[in-house]
PDB file of C-alpha atoms and ligand atoms in Angstrom:
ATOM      1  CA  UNK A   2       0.000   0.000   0.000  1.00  0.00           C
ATOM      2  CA  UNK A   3       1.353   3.676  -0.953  1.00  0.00           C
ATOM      3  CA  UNK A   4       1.656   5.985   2.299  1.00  0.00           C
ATOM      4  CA  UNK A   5      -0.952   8.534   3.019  1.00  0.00           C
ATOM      5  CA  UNK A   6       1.990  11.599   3.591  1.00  0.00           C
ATOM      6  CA  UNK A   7       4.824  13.625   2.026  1.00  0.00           C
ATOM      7  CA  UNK A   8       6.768  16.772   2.914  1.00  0.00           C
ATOM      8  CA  UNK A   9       7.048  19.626   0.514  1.00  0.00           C
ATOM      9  CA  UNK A  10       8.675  23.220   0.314  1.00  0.00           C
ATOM     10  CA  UNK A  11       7.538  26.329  -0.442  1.00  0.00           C
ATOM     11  CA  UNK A  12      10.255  27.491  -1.568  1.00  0.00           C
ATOM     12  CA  UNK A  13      12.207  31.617  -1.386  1.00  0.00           C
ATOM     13  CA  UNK A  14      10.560  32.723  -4.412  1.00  0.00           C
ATOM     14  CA  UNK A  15       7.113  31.516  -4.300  1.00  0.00           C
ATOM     15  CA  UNK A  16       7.288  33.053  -0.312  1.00  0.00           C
ATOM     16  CA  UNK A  17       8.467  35.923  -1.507  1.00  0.00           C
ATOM     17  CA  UNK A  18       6.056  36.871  -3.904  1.00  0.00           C
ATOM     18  CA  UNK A  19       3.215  36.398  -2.156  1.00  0.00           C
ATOM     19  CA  UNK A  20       2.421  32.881  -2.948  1.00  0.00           C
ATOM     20  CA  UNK A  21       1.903  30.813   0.483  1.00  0.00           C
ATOM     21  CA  UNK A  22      -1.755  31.436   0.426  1.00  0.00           C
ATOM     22  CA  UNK A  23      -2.526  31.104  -2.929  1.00  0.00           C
ATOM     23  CA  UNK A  24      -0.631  28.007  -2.796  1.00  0.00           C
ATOM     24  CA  UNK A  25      -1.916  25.961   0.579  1.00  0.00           C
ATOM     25  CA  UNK A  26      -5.323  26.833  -0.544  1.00  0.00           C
ATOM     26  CA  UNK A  27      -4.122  24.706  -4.613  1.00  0.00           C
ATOM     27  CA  UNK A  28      -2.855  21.609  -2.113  1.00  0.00           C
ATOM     28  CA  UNK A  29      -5.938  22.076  -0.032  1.00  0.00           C
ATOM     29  CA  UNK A  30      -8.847  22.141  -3.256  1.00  0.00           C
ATOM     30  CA  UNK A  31      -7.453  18.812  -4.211  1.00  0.00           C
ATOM     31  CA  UNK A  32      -7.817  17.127  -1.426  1.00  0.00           C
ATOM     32  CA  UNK A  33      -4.813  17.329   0.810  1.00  0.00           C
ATOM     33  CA  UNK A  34      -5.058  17.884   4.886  1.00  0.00           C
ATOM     34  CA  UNK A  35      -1.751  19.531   6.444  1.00  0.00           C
ATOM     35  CA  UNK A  36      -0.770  17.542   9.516  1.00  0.00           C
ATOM     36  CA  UNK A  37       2.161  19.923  10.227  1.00  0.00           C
ATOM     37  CA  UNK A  38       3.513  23.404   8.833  1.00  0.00           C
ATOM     38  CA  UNK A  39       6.089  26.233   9.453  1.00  0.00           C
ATOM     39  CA  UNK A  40       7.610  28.874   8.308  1.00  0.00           C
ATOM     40  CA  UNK A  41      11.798  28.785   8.401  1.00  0.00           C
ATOM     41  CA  UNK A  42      14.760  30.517   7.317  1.00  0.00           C
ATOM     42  CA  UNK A  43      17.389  27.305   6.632  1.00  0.00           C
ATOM     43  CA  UNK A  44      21.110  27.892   7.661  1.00  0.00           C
ATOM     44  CA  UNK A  45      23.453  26.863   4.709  1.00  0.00           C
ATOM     45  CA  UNK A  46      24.833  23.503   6.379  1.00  0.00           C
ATOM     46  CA  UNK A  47      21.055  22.409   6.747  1.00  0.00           C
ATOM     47  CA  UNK A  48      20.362  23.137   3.242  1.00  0.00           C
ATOM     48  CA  UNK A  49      23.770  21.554   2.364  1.00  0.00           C
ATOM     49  CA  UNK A  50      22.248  18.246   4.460  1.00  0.00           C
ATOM     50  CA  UNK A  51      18.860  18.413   2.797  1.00  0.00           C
ATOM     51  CA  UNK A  52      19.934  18.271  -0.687  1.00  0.00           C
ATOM     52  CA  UNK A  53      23.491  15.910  -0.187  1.00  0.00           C
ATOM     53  CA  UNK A  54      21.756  13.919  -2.613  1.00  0.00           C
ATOM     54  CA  UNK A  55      22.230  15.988  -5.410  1.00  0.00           C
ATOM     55  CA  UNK A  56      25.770  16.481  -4.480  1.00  0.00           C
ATOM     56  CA  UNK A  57      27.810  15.752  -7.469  1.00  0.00           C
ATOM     57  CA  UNK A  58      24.875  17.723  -9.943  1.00  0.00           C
ATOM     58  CA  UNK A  59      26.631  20.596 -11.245  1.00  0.00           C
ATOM     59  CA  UNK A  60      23.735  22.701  -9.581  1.00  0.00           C
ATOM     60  CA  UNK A  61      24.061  21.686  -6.132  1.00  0.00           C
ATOM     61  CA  UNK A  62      25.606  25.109  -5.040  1.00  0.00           C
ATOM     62  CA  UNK A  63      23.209  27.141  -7.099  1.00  0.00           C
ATOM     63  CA  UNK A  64      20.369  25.358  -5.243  1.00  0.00           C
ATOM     64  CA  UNK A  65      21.630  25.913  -1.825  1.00  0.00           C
ATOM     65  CA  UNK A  66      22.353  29.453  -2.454  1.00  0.00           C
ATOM     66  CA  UNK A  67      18.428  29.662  -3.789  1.00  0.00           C
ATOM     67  CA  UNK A  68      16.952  27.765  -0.633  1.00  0.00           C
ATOM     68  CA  UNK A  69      18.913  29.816   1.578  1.00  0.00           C
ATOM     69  CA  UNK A  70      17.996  33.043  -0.096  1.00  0.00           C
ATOM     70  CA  UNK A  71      14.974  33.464   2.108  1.00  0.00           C
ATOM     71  CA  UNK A  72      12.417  32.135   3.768  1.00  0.00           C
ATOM     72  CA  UNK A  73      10.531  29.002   3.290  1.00  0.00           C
ATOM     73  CA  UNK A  74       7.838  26.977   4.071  1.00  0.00           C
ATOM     74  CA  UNK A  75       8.059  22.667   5.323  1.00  0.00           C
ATOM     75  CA  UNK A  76       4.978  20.921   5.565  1.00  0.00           C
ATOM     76  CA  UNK A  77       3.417  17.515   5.402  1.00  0.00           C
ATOM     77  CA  UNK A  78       0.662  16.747   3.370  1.00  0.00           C
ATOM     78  CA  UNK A  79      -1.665  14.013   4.173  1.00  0.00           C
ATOM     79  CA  UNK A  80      -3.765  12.395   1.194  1.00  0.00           C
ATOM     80  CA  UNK A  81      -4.143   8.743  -0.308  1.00  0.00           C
ATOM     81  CA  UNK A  82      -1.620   8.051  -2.351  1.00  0.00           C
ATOM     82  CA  UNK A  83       0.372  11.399  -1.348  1.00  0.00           C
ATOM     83  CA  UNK A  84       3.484  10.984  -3.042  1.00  0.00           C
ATOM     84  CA  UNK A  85       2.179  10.430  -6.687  1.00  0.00           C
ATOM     85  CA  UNK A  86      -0.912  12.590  -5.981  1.00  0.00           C
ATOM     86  CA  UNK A  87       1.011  15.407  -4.598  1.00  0.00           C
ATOM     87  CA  UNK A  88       3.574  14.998  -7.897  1.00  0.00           C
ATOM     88  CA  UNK A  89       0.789  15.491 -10.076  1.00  0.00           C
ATOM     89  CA  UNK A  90      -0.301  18.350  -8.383  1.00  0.00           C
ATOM     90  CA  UNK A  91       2.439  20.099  -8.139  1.00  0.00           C
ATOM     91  CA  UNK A  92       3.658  19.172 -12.332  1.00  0.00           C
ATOM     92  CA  UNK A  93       7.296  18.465 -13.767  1.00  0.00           C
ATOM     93  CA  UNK A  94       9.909  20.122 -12.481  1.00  0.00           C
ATOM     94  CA  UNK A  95      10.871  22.275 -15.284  1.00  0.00           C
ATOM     95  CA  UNK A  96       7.917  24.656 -14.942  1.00  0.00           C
ATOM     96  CA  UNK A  97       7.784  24.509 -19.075  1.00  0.00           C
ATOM     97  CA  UNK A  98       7.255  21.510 -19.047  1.00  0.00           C
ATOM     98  CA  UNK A  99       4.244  21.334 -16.150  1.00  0.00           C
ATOM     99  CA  UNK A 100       0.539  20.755 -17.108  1.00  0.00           C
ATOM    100  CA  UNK A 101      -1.847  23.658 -16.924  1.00  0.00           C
ATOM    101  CA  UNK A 102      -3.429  23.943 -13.848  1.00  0.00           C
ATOM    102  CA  UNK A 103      -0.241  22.240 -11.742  1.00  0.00           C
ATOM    103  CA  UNK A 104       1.199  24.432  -9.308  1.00  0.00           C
ATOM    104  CA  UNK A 105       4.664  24.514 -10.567  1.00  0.00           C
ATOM    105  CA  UNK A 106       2.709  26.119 -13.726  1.00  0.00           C
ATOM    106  CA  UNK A 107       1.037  28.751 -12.101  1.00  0.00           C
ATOM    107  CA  UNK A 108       4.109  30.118  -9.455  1.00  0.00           C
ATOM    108  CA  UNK A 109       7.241  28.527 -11.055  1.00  0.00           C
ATOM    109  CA  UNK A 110       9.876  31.005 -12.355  1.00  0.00           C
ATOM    110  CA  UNK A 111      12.271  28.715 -13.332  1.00  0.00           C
ATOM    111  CA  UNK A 112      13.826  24.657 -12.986  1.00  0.00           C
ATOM    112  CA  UNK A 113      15.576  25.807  -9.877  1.00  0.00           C
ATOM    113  CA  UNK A 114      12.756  28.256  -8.918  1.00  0.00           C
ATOM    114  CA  UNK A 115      10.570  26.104  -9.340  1.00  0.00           C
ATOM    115  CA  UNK A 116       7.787  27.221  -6.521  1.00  0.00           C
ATOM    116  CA  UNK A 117       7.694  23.584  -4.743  1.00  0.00           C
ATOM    117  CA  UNK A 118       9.588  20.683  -3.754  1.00  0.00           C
ATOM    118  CA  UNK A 119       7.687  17.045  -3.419  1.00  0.00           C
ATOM    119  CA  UNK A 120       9.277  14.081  -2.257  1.00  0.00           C
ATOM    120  CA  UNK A 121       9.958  11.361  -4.844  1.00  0.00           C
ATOM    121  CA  UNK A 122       8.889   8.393  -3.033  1.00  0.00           C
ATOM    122  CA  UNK A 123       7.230   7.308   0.607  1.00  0.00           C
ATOM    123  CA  UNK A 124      10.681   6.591   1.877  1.00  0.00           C
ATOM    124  CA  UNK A 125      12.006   9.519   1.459  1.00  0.00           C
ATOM    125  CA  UNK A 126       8.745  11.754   2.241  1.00  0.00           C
ATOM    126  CA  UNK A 127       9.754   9.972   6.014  1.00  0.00           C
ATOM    127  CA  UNK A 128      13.076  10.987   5.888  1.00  0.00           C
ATOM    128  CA  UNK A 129      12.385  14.640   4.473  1.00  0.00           C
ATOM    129  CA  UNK A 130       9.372  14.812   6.731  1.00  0.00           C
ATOM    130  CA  UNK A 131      11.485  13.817   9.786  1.00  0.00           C
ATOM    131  CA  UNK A 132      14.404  16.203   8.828  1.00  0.00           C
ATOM    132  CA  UNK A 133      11.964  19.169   9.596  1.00  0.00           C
ATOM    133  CA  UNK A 134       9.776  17.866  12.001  1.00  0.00           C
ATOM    134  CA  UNK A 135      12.489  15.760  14.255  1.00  0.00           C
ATOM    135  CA  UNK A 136      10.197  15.519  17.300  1.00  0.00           C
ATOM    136  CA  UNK A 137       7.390  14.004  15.501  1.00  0.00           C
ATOM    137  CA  UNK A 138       7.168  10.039  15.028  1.00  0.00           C
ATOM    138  CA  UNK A 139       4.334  10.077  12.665  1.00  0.00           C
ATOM    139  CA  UNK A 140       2.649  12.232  10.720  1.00  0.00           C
TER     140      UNK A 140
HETATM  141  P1  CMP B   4      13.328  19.779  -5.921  1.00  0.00           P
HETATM  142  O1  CMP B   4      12.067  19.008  -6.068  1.00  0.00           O
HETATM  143  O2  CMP B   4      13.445  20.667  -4.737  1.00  0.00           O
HETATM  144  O3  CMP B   4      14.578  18.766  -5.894  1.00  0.00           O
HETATM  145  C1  CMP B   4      15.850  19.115  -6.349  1.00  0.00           C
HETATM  146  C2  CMP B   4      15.872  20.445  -7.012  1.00  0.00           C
HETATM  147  O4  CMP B   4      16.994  20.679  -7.815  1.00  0.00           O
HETATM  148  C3  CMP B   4      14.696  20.549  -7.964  1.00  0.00           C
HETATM  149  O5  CMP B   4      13.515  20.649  -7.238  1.00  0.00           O
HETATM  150  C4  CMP B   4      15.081  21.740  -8.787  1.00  0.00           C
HETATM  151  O6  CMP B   4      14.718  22.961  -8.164  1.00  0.00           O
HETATM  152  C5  CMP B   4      16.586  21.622  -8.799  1.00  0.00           C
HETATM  153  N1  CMP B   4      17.025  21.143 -10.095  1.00  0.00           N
HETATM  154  C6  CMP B   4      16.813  19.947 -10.638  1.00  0.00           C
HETATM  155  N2  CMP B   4      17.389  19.866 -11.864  1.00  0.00           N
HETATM  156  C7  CMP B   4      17.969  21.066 -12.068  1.00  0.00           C
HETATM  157  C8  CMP B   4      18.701  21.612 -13.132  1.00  0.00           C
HETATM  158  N3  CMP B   4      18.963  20.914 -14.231  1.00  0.00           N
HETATM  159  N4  CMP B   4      19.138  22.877 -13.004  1.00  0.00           N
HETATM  160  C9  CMP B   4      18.886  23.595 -11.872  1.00  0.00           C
HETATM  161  N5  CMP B   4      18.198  23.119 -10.831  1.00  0.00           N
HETATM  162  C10 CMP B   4      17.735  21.867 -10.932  1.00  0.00           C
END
């Protein structure tokens, strides 16, 4: 059975034009209850830990400088199916490539502004999920 959660990012751009609201209420018309939300400025190293993954992508440092360019918004989103639901919601990650009507569509500026972040897979919607919310042992 898929998992009924994943974390996503509102990322510096999207905050900083205005874009929380319009955005929570997009996750919340299709469907999605937030279990937990707030509102952060990351500190370089955390970003750094966040996306390690992407480590050896020649725009790792170009992402942390973005993420760390103002502040964000961490949340977990609880649907059926969350991970693939929320991934259709949200559309491709190159913004000119997204569906109408996704969010990355409507508030994405560019690949690495690209309004939201949703986790890829259950797994790591717990560890993303658990990087923010470290006190929590569900969601
Ligand atoms: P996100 O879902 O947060 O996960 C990793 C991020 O890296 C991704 O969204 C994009 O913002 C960014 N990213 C992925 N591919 C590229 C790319 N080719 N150039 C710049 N940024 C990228």
């Amino acid at each position: 059975m898929n998992g009924d959660f994943t974390f996503t990012i509102i990322k510096p751009r999207a905050v900083a034009k205005g874009y929380i609201g319009p955005i929570l209420n997009k996750i919340q018309e299709a469907g999605f209850g937030i279990s937990s939300l707030k509102m952060i400025q990351l500190a370089r190293p955390e970003a750094e830990a966040f996306y390690a993954v992407h480590k050896e992508r020649p725009f790792y440092q170009s992402l942390v400088d973005f993420m760390v360019s103002g502040p964000i918004v961490v949340a977990v989103v609880q649907k059926e199916n969350a991970v693939e639901n929320y991934r259709k919601l949200i559309g491709a990650t190159n913004p000119a490539e997204a569906e109408e009507g996704t969010i990355r569509k409507l508030y994405a500026e560019s690949i690495e502004a690209n309004a939201v972040h949703g986790s890829d897979s259950d797994e790591n919607a717990a560890i993303e999920a658990s990087f923010f919310f470290p006190s929590k042992d569900r969601f």
